[in-house]
Coordinates of C-alpha atoms and ligand atoms in Angstrom, one line a residue:
X276 CA -16.8 -30.2 6.3
X277 CA -19.4 -31.3 10.1
X278 CA -21.5 -34.3 9.9
X279 CA -23.1 -36.8 12.0
X280 CA -22.0 -39.8 11.4
X281 CA -24.8 -43.2 11.7
X282 CA -25.5 -43.8 15.0
X283 CA -25.2 -47.4 14.9
X284 CA -21.0 -46.5 13.5
X285 CA -21.0 -43.9 16.8
X286 CA -21.9 -46.5 18.6
X287 CA -19.0 -49.0 17.3
X288 CA -16.8 -46.1 18.3
X289 CA -17.8 -45.4 21.9
X290 CA -17.7 -50.2 22.2
X291 CA -13.7 -49.4 20.9
X292 CA -12.7 -46.9 21.8
X293 CA -14.2 -47.1 25.6
X294 CA -13.1 -50.1 26.1
X295 CA -11.0 -50.3 29.3
X296 CA -7.3 -51.3 27.7
X297 CA -4.5 -52.3 30.4
X298 CA -2.3 -49.8 30.6
X299 CA 0.6 -52.0 29.8
X300 CA -1.0 -52.9 26.5
X301 CA -1.3 -50.0 25.9
X302 CA 2.3 -48.0 26.1
X303 CA 3.9 -51.5 25.0
X304 CA 4.4 -50.5 21.9
X305 CA 5.2 -46.9 21.9
X306 CA 7.8 -47.5 24.1
X307 CA 10.0 -48.6 20.1
X308 CA 8.7 -45.0 19.3
X309 CA 11.0 -44.0 16.8
X310 CA 11.8 -41.2 18.4
X311 CA 14.1 -43.9 20.6
X312 CA 15.4 -45.5 17.8
X313 CA 19.5 -45.7 18.4
X314 CA 22.2 -44.0 15.7
X315 CA 23.3 -46.5 12.7
X316 CA 26.4 -48.1 13.3
X317 CA 29.0 -46.9 11.3
X318 CA 29.8 -49.8 9.2
X319 CA 28.7 -50.2 6.8
X320 CA 27.8 -54.5 6.3
X321 CA 28.5 -54.9 2.3
X322 CA 26.3 -56.7 0.0
X323 CA 28.9 -58.2 -2.8
X324 CA 26.4 -60.7 -3.6
X325 CA 23.7 -58.0 -5.2
X326 CA 26.2 -55.8 -6.5
X327 CA 27.8 -58.9 -8.5
X328 CA 24.3 -59.3 -9.2
X329 CA 23.6 -55.9 -10.5
X330 CA 27.4 -55.1 -12.4
X331 CA 27.1 -58.1 -14.5
X332 CA 23.3 -57.8 -15.3
X333 CA 24.9 -54.2 -16.9
X334 CA 27.1 -55.5 -18.4
X335 CA 25.3 -59.0 -20.4
X336 CA 22.7 -56.4 -21.3
X337 CA 23.4 -52.4 -21.1
X338 CA 21.4 -50.2 -18.4
X339 CA 18.8 -51.6 -16.3
X340 CA 15.7 -49.1 -15.2
X341 CA 15.7 -47.7 -12.1
X342 CA 12.5 -49.6 -11.9
X343 CA 14.6 -52.8 -12.8
X344 CA 17.2 -51.8 -10.5
X345 CA 14.3 -51.3 -7.5
X346 CA 12.7 -54.8 -8.5
X347 CA 15.9 -56.2 -8.1
X348 CA 16.9 -55.2 -4.9
X349 CA 14.0 -55.0 -3.0
X350 CA 12.0 -58.0 -4.3
X351 CA 14.9 -60.4 -5.3
X352 CA 13.3 -63.7 -3.9
X353 CA 17.3 -65.1 -3.3
X354 CA 19.2 -61.7 -1.5
X355 CA 16.3 -58.9 -2.3
X356 CA 16.4 -56.7 0.9
X357 CA 12.8 -57.1 1.5
X358 CA 12.9 -61.2 1.7
X359 CA 16.4 -60.6 3.7
X360 CA 15.6 -58.6 6.1
X361 CA 13.2 -58.2 9.3
X362 CA 14.2 -53.8 8.6
X363 CA 11.6 -52.9 11.4
X364 CA 11.3 -51.2 14.9
X365 CA 14.3 -49.5 16.4
X366 CA 16.9 -52.2 15.8
X367 CA 15.9 -52.4 11.5
X368 CA 15.8 -49.1 8.5
X369 CA 13.1 -47.8 9.3
X370 CA 9.9 -48.2 11.4
X371 CA 6.1 -47.2 10.5
X372 CA 2.5 -46.0 12.4
X373 CA 1.2 -49.8 13.5
X374 CA 4.5 -50.1 15.1
X375 CA 4.6 -46.8 16.9
X376 CA 1.2 -47.1 18.7
X377 CA -1.3 -49.7 18.1
X378 CA -3.8 -47.0 18.0
X379 CA -3.2 -47.0 14.3
X380 CA -4.8 -50.3 13.8
X381 CA -7.1 -49.9 16.5
X382 CA -9.4 -46.7 14.4
X383 CA -8.4 -49.0 10.6
X384 CA -10.5 -51.1 11.9
X385 CA -13.2 -49.1 12.7
X386 CA -12.9 -47.3 9.1
X387 CA -12.9 -51.9 7.8
X388 CA -16.1 -52.5 9.8
X389 CA -17.9 -48.9 9.0
X390 CA -17.4 -49.7 5.4
X391 CA -18.6 -53.1 6.3
X392 CA -21.4 -51.8 7.8
X393 CA -22.3 -48.7 4.7
X394 CA -21.6 -51.5 2.2
X395 CA -24.7 -53.8 4.3
X396 CA -23.2 -55.3 6.9
X397 CA -23.0 -58.1 3.6
X398 CA -22.4 -61.5 4.3
X399 CA -18.9 -62.4 4.1
X400 CA -16.3 -60.3 4.9
X401 CA -12.4 -60.4 3.9
X402 CA -9.5 -57.9 4.7
X403 CA -7.2 -57.8 2.6
X404 CA -3.7 -55.8 4.0
X405 CA -1.0 -55.5 1.7
X406 CA 2.9 -55.6 2.1
X407 CA 1.8 -56.2 6.0
X408 CA 4.7 -56.3 7.7
X409 CA 5.3 -57.7 10.9
X410 CA 1.6 -58.2 11.5
X411 CA 0.9 -55.8 13.6
X412 CA -2.0 -53.2 11.5
X413 CA -3.3 -56.3 10.7
X414 CA -3.6 -58.1 14.2
X415 CA -4.5 -54.3 16.3
X416 CA -7.6 -54.4 13.6
X417 CA -8.3 -58.0 14.3
X418 CA -8.4 -57.1 18.2
X419 CA -11.2 -54.9 17.3
X420 CA -13.2 -57.4 15.2
X421 CA -13.4 -59.3 18.4
X422 CA -14.1 -56.5 20.6
X423 CA -17.6 -56.0 18.0
X424 CA -18.0 -59.5 17.8
X425 CA -22.0 -58.5 17.8
X426 CA -21.8 -55.5 15.0
X427 CA -20.2 -57.8 12.5
X428 CA -23.1 -60.3 13.5
X429 CA -22.7 -63.5 11.4
X430 CA -20.7 -62.3 8.8
X431 CA -17.7 -65.1 7.9
X432 CA -14.7 -63.3 8.2
X433 CA -11.7 -63.9 6.9
X434 CA -8.0 -62.1 6.7
X435 CA -5.9 -62.4 3.6
X436 CA -2.3 -60.9 3.5
X437 CA -0.7 -60.4 -0.2
X438 CA 3.1 -60.4 1.2
X439 CA 6.2 -60.9 -0.8
X440 CA 9.0 -61.6 1.2
X441 CA 8.8 -65.6 3.5
X442 CA 10.9 -64.0 6.3
X443 CA 8.1 -61.2 7.4
X444 CA 5.5 -63.8 6.2
X445 CA 6.5 -66.5 9.5
X446 CA 6.9 -62.7 11.8
X447 CA 3.7 -62.1 11.0
X448 CA 2.5 -65.3 11.3
X449 CA 3.7 -66.2 15.0
X450 CA 1.8 -62.4 15.7
X451 CA -0.9 -64.1 14.6
X452 CA -1.8 -67.2 14.6
X453 CA 0.7 -68.5 17.1
X454 CA 1.7 -71.6 15.6
X455 CA -1.3 -72.9 14.4
X456 CA 0.0 -72.1 10.4
X457 CA 1.7 -73.8 7.9
X458 CA 3.5 -73.9 5.0
X459 CA 2.5 -75.0 1.5
X460 CA 3.6 -78.0 0.5
X461 CA 4.7 -76.4 -3.7
X462 CA 6.0 -73.5 -4.0
X463 CA 3.4 -73.1 -6.8
X464 CA 1.0 -72.8 -4.4
X465 CA -1.1 -69.8 -5.4
X466 CA -1.2 -70.0 -0.9
X467 CA 2.0 -70.6 0.1
X468 CA 0.4 -70.5 3.7
X469 CA -2.6 -70.4 5.9
X470 CA -3.2 -70.6 9.4
X471 CA -5.8 -70.0 11.5
X472 CA -6.1 -66.9 15.1
X473 CA -7.3 -68.5 18.5
X474 CA -10.4 -66.9 17.6
X475 CA -10.3 -69.4 14.2
X476 CA -10.2 -66.9 11.9
X477 CA -8.8 -68.1 8.4
X478 CA -5.4 -66.4 7.3
X479 CA -4.0 -67.4 4.2
X480 CA -0.8 -65.8 2.4
X481 CA -0.4 -65.2 -1.0
X482 CA 3.2 -63.0 -3.2
X483 CA -0.1 -61.8 -5.6
X484 CA -2.7 -60.1 -5.2
X485 CA -4.8 -61.6 -9.0
X486 CA -4.9 -64.9 -6.3
X487 CA -7.2 -64.2 -3.7
X488 CA -10.3 -65.1 -4.2
X489 CA -13.2 -62.9 -5.9
X490 CA -16.3 -61.5 -3.0
X491 CA -17.0 -58.3 -0.7
X492 CA -13.1 -57.3 0.6
X493 CA -11.7 -54.8 2.3
X494 CA -8.3 -53.6 1.6
X495 CA -5.5 -51.5 3.8
X496 CA -2.3 -51.0 1.9
X497 CA 0.0 -48.7 4.3
X498 CA 3.1 -47.8 3.2
X499 CA 3.1 -50.8 0.1
X500 CA 3.2 -48.4 -2.6
X501 CA 6.1 -46.4 -1.6
X502 CA 8.3 -49.2 -1.8
X503 CA 7.1 -50.5 -5.6
X504 CA 9.4 -50.2 -8.7
X505 CA 9.5 -46.5 -10.1
X506 CA 10.5 -45.5 -13.4
X507 CA 12.0 -41.9 -13.3
X508 CA 11.4 -40.0 -16.6
X509 CA 14.6 -35.9 -17.5
X510 CA 13.2 -33.6 -19.3
X511 CA 15.8 -33.0 -21.9
X512 CA 16.1 -30.5 -25.8
X513 CA 15.7 -33.8 -27.3
X514 CA 12.2 -34.9 -25.4
X515 CA 11.9 -36.8 -22.2
X516 CA 14.9 -39.3 -21.9
X517 CA 14.4 -42.0 -19.1
X518 CA 17.2 -42.1 -16.1
X519 CA 18.9 -45.7 -15.8
X520 CA 21.5 -47.3 -13.5
X521 CA 24.9 -47.9 -15.2
X522 CA 28.0 -49.3 -13.9
X523 CA 30.8 -46.3 -12.8
X524 CA 33.6 -46.6 -16.0
X525 CA 36.0 -45.4 -13.5
X526 CA 35.0 -47.9 -10.6
X527 CA 33.7 -51.1 -11.7
X528 CA 32.2 -51.5 -8.2
X529 CA 30.2 -49.0 -8.7
X530 CA 26.8 -48.1 -9.6
X531 CA 25.7 -44.5 -11.3
X532 CA 23.3 -42.8 -13.1
X533 CA 22.6 -41.9 -16.6
X534 CA 20.1 -40.8 -18.8
X535 CA 19.3 -43.2 -21.6
X536 CA 20.2 -41.9 -25.3
X537 CA 17.1 -42.6 -26.8
X538 CA 13.7 -42.6 -25.8
X539 CA 12.5 -45.9 -23.6
X540 CA 9.6 -48.0 -23.6
X541 CA 8.8 -46.0 -21.1
X542 CA 9.3 -43.0 -21.4
X543 CA 7.1 -42.8 -24.8
X544 CA 3.9 -44.5 -22.7
X545 CA 4.6 -43.3 -18.2
X546 CA 4.7 -39.9 -19.5
X547 CA 1.1 -37.9 -18.7
X548 CA -0.1 -35.3 -21.5
X549 CA 0.6 -31.9 -20.7
X550 CA 3.3 -32.4 -17.2
X551 CA 4.8 -29.2 -16.3
X552 CA 7.5 -31.0 -14.2
X553 CA 11.1 -31.5 -16.1
X554 CA 12.3 -34.3 -13.1
X555 CA 8.9 -37.5 -13.4
X556 CA 8.5 -40.5 -11.5
X557 CA 5.6 -42.5 -12.2
X558 CA 5.2 -46.1 -10.4
X559 CA 3.2 -48.4 -12.8
X560 CA 2.9 -51.8 -11.2
X561 CA 1.7 -49.2 -8.4
X562 CA -0.9 -47.9 -11.5
X563 CA -1.5 -52.2 -12.4
X564 CA -2.3 -52.4 -8.4
X565 CA -4.5 -49.8 -8.3
X566 CA -6.3 -50.8 -11.5
X567 CA -6.2 -54.5 -9.9
X568 CA -8.5 -52.8 -6.9
X569 CA -10.4 -51.2 -8.4
X570 CA -12.2 -53.9 -11.0
X571 CA -12.4 -56.3 -7.4
X572 CA -14.1 -53.4 -5.4
X573 CA -16.6 -52.2 -9.0
X574 CA -17.0 -56.2 -9.0
X575 CA -17.7 -58.4 -6.0
X576 CA -18.1 -55.0 -3.2
X577 CA -16.0 -53.9 -1.1
X578 CA -13.2 -50.5 -0.2
X579 CA -9.8 -50.0 -0.5
X580 CA -7.3 -48.0 2.4
X581 CA -4.8 -46.8 1.2
X582 CA -1.9 -44.9 3.5
X583 CA 1.4 -43.2 2.7
X584 CA 3.6 -40.8 2.2
X585 CA 2.9 -39.2 -1.2
X586 CA 1.6 -36.1 -3.1
X587 CA -0.7 -35.2 -4.9
X588 CA 0.9 -35.0 -9.0
X589 CA 3.3 -31.5 -7.9
X590 CA 7.0 -33.6 -6.7
X591 CA 9.9 -34.6 -8.2
X592 CA 12.9 -36.4 -7.3
X593 CA 11.5 -38.1 -3.5
X594 CA 13.6 -41.9 -4.5
X595 CA 16.4 -42.0 -1.5
X596 CA 17.4 -44.6 1.1
X597 CA 16.6 -45.7 4.1
X598 CA 19.0 -47.3 6.8
X599 CA 19.6 -47.4 10.3
X600 CA 16.7 -44.4 10.6
X601 CA 19.1 -41.9 7.8
X602 CA 18.9 -41.8 4.3
X603 CA 21.2 -43.5 2.5
X604 CA 22.6 -42.8 -1.1
X605 CA 20.7 -45.4 -3.2
X606 CA 22.9 -46.5 -5.5
X607 CA 25.4 -48.1 -2.7
X608 CA 25.3 -51.1 -1.4
X609 CA 22.2 -51.9 -2.3
X610 CA 20.4 -54.8 -1.3
X611 CA 21.6 -53.1 2.5
X612 CA 18.9 -50.0 3.0
X613 CA 15.3 -50.1 1.7
X614 CA 14.5 -47.6 -0.6
X615 CA 11.4 -45.8 -1.9
X616 CA 10.2 -42.1 -4.2
X617 CA 6.3 -41.3 -2.8
X618 CA 3.2 -42.3 -3.8
X619 CA 1.9 -39.6 -6.2
X620 CA -2.2 -40.2 -5.5
X621 CA -3.3 -37.8 -8.4
X622 CA -1.5 -40.5 -10.4
X623 CA -3.1 -43.4 -9.3
X624 CA -5.9 -41.6 -8.8
X625 CA -5.9 -41.4 -13.0
X626 CA -5.4 -44.9 -13.4
X627 CA -8.0 -46.5 -10.7
X628 CA -10.6 -44.8 -14.0
X629 CA -13.8 -43.2 -13.3
X630 CA -15.8 -46.8 -12.9
X631 CA -15.3 -46.7 -8.9
X632 CA -15.6 -43.4 -6.4
X633 CA -11.4 -42.3 -5.3
X634 CA -11.6 -40.0 -1.4
X635 CA -8.7 -38.1 -0.7
X636 CA -5.3 -38.1 0.3
X637 CA -6.1 -36.1 2.8
X638 CA -3.3 -36.1 5.7
X639 CA -2.9 -38.7 8.7
X640 CA -3.4 -36.0 10.9
X641 CA -6.8 -34.7 9.6
X642 CA -7.5 -38.4 8.9
X643 CA -6.2 -39.8 12.3
X644 CA -8.3 -37.1 13.9
X645 CA -11.7 -37.6 12.3
X646 CA -11.4 -41.3 13.4
X647 CA -11.0 -40.0 17.1
X648 CA -8.3 -40.5 17.7
X649 CA -7.9 -37.7 20.4
X650 CA -11.0 -39.6 22.1
X651 CA -9.4 -42.6 22.4
X652 CA -6.0 -40.8 23.4
X653 CA -7.5 -39.4 26.2
X654 CA -8.9 -43.1 27.1
X655 CA -5.8 -44.4 27.7
X656 CA -3.9 -41.6 29.5
X657 CA -7.6 -42.4 31.8
X658 CA -6.3 -45.6 32.7
X659 CA -2.7 -45.5 33.0
X660 CA -0.9 -43.7 35.7
X661 CA 2.3 -44.9 35.1
X662 CA 3.9 -41.4 34.6
X663 CA 6.6 -43.4 31.6
X664 CA 3.9 -44.5 30.0
X665 CA 1.7 -41.7 29.5
X666 CA 4.8 -40.3 28.5
X667 CA 5.4 -43.0 25.3
X668 CA 1.2 -42.3 24.8
X669 CA 2.1 -39.2 23.9
X670 CA 5.4 -39.0 22.0
X671 CA 3.7 -41.2 20.3
X672 CA 0.3 -39.9 19.8
X673 CA 2.9 -35.9 18.6
X674 CA 4.7 -39.1 16.5
X675 CA 2.0 -40.3 13.9
X676 CA -0.6 -36.6 14.9
X677 CA 1.7 -33.7 14.6
X678 CA 2.0 -31.7 10.9
X679 CA 6.2 -31.1 11.1
X680 CA 6.2 -35.1 12.1
X681 CA 4.0 -37.9 10.8
X682 CA 1.3 -35.7 10.9
X683 CA 1.0 -34.4 7.3
X684 CA 4.3 -36.2 5.3
X685 CA 1.3 -39.0 5.4
X686 CA -1.8 -39.3 3.9
X687 CA -4.6 -41.7 3.4
X688 CA -6.4 -42.5 0.1
X689 CA -9.7 -44.1 -0.6
X690 CA -10.7 -46.4 -3.3
X691 CA -15.7 -46.9 -3.1
X692 CA -17.4 -48.3 -4.5
X693 CA -19.8 -46.2 -6.7
X694 CA -23.0 -47.1 -5.0
X695 CA -21.0 -46.2 -1.3
X696 CA -21.5 -41.5 -2.3
X697 CA -24.7 -42.2 -4.5
X698 CA -27.9 -40.6 -2.3
X699 CA -29.9 -43.8 -1.2
X700 CA -33.4 -44.7 -3.0
X701 CA -36.4 -43.6 -1.6
X702 CA -38.8 -46.7 -3.0
X703 CA -41.5 -46.1 -4.8
X704 CA -45.0 -45.1 -3.7
X705 CA -43.8 -43.5 -0.1
X706 CA -44.4 -40.4 1.0
X707 CA -41.3 -38.7 1.3
X708 CA -42.4 -35.5 -0.6
X709 CA -41.3 -33.1 2.2
X710 CA -38.1 -34.8 3.5
X711 CA -35.0 -34.2 0.5
X712 CA -33.1 -37.3 0.2
X713 CA -31.2 -39.1 3.0
X714 CA -27.6 -37.9 1.8
X715 CA -25.1 -41.1 2.2
X716 CA -23.7 -42.5 5.0
X717 CA -20.4 -40.4 5.2
X718 CA -17.3 -42.5 4.4
X719 CA -15.6 -42.3 8.1
X720 CA -11.4 -40.7 8.5
X721 CA -12.7 -38.7 5.1
X722 CA -15.8 -36.1 7.0
X723 CA -15.1 -34.8 10.3
X724 CA -16.9 -37.3 13.2
X725 CA -19.8 -36.2 15.8
X726 CA -21.1 -38.0 18.6
X727 CA -23.6 -34.9 19.1
Ligands
SAH1011 N1 2.3 -52.4 6.7 C1 3.5 -52.8 7.2 C2 5.5 -52.6 6.3 C3 5.3 -52.1 5.4 S1 7.0 -52.5 4.9 C4 4.1 -51.4 8.4 O1 3.5 -50.6 7.7 O2 4.8 -51.3 8.8 C5 6.6 -52.9 3.0 C6 6.2 -54.3 3.6 O3 5.0 -54.4 1.7 C7 7.0 -55.3 3.8 O4 5.8 -56.3 4.3 C8 7.7 -56.0 2.3 O5 7.8 -57.4 2.3 C9 6.2 -56.5 1.1 N2 6.1 -55.7 -0.4 C10 7.0 -55.0 -0.9 N3 7.3 -55.0 -1.4 C11 5.7 -56.1 -1.6 C12 6.2 -56.6 -2.8 N4 6.2 -56.1 -4.4 N5 4.8 -57.5 -2.7 C13 4.0 -58.3 -2.3 N6 4.4 -57.4 -0.7 C14 5.9 -56.6 -0.7

């Protein structure tokens, strides 16, 4: 479907896209593209403390669920992978779209402003990012906001980051506020760090989504849901059984998967009626978070944009590890590698419920093209004469949009206030019989953009 965006949205997009950007700025992030990553070191650093912690837990209480294993390995407050590591970038374990190119975050910045306009330009705009990594996406979004200051007018804008890792929160604070941030005095404070950007925009850090104040909010979650713990189940002749993690009896220093001999709480409650697959992964925590987002959007207004690799309820075994940009056995050297599973968007849609409107998933290629990535690329290339920067721009564009690379693996999914997709009401007394009701403003990224 080809639709025309509202005149204001078009104007805004052109203002951001045709803003002159120096080639050095344009190229600096692209230089870190995954294509140029060095191979992983052959030496694998053992994480004895995490393995010891897991084996003593299993010895004490028996095999643990995959969800518990993933939660411990990734977010244990002392030895968790996210808590201890800076895993993003060429020297880390994986790289993400915002780290590949600034264009990605800029387009999401335009999306936020476009949805804020679609909601009638409320006086307050809270932007929440779940799992902000190095803070690159948020920083690109804020740059768009400063370019669109006249569009945002007097709206009071604030940034709220939900981050489990104190180490990453420091990196985010440096990138977003320079030295203008402070840790809370006590560990129990819901806001554990506060700061201000150079343009005076307040930034706050939380461990939990629940602690973010109420109000009109646009939520962003890029490669966040795939890091949340999943339960794994297998269909057997005796019915559904949960996959658990146990100690290998032949090698005490090794873990292995086993099947629970009887139904578990999770296998009795998380399998959908009529499930056709024989192996299923369910991210119950992701479901709870989507329910929280839906409740807040319905009550206070706003939208959520969730971008991740994923499927629409048809994949089976996607649980995997990444270390040094290579696949890694999920049970070996726990804590030294990233653990992840594809996001099941059909489950998120189901958990969001009927009260919010859901759009997508659409592929990253479709979303970025609908947002005008091609026009943005043309402007950047026109302003850039350095051959190596041009090459970096082209290869990062290719990485983001190529069907065989991130273009079709990654998907965009959105939760919207139900009014957002309703036709505007025509006030009684207005004689508009000859004109049909105007259509609601299209949601950028999910409809094809037209400048005509
Ligand atoms: N969005 C970023 C980073 C993705 S990595 C990007 O695309 O570049 C996942 C991020 O989520 C990290 O910042 C990690 O510390 C954070 N994270 C993982 N589990 C979390 C949890 N349960 N609560 C809050 N943050 C979490």
